[in-house]
Coordinates of C-alpha atoms in Angstrom, one line a residue:
X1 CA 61.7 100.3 -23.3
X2 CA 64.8 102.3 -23.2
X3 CA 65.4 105.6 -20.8
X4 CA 63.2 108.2 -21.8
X5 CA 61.6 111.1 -20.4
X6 CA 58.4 109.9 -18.1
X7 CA 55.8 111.9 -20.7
X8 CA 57.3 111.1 -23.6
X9 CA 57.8 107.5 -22.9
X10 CA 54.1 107.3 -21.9
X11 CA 53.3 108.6 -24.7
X12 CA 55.3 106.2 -27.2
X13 CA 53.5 103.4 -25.1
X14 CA 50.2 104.6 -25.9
X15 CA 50.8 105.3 -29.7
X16 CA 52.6 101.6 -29.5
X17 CA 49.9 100.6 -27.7
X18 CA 47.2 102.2 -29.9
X19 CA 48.7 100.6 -32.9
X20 CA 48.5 97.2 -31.8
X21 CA 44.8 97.7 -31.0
X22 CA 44.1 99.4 -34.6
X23 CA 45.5 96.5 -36.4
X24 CA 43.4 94.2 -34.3
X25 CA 40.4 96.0 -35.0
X26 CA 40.8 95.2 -38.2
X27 CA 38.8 92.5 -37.6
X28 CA 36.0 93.8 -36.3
X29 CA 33.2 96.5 -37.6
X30 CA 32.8 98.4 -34.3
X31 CA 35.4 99.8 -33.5
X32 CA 34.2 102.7 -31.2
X33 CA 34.1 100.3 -29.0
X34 CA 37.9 99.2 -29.5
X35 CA 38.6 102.3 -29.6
X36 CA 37.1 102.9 -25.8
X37 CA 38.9 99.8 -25.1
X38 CA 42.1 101.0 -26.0
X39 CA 41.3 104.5 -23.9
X40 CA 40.9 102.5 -21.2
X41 CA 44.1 100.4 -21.7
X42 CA 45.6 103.4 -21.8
X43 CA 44.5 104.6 -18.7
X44 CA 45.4 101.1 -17.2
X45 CA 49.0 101.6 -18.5
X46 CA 49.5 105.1 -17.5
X47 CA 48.4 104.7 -14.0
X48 CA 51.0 101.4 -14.1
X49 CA 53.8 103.4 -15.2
X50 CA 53.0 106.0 -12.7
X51 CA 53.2 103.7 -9.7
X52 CA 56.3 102.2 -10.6
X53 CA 57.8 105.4 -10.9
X54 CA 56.3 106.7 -7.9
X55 CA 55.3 110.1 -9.1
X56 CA 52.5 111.4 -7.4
X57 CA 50.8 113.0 -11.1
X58 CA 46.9 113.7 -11.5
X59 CA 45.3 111.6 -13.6
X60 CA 42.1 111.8 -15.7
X61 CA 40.3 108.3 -14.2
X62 CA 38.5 106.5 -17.8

């Protein structure tokens, strides 16, 4: 991942992230359920990101 803004390269790892989980899906009729996964993933890789950085940010818990 190259040096981005913190939101915006959150963002691109969630879309990135997103993507992958869509094209796994694919495979599979429920996907409410993936897609709950993938919010939760998300989540998951936010928090992650945040800690590294350590920024103290608010974040909605999944």
């Amino acid at each position: 991942m190259g040096r981005r803004a913190g939101g915006q390269a959150i963002r691109f790892e969630i879309s990135r992230l997103l993507n992958r989980v869509k094209k796994a899906s694919s495979r599979f009729s429920n996907r409410v359920y993936l897609d709950i996964d993938a919010l939760l993933i998300s989540g998951i890789l936010i928090e992650n990101m945040l800690l590294k950085s350590k920024k103290i940010i608010p974040i909605i818990n999944f």
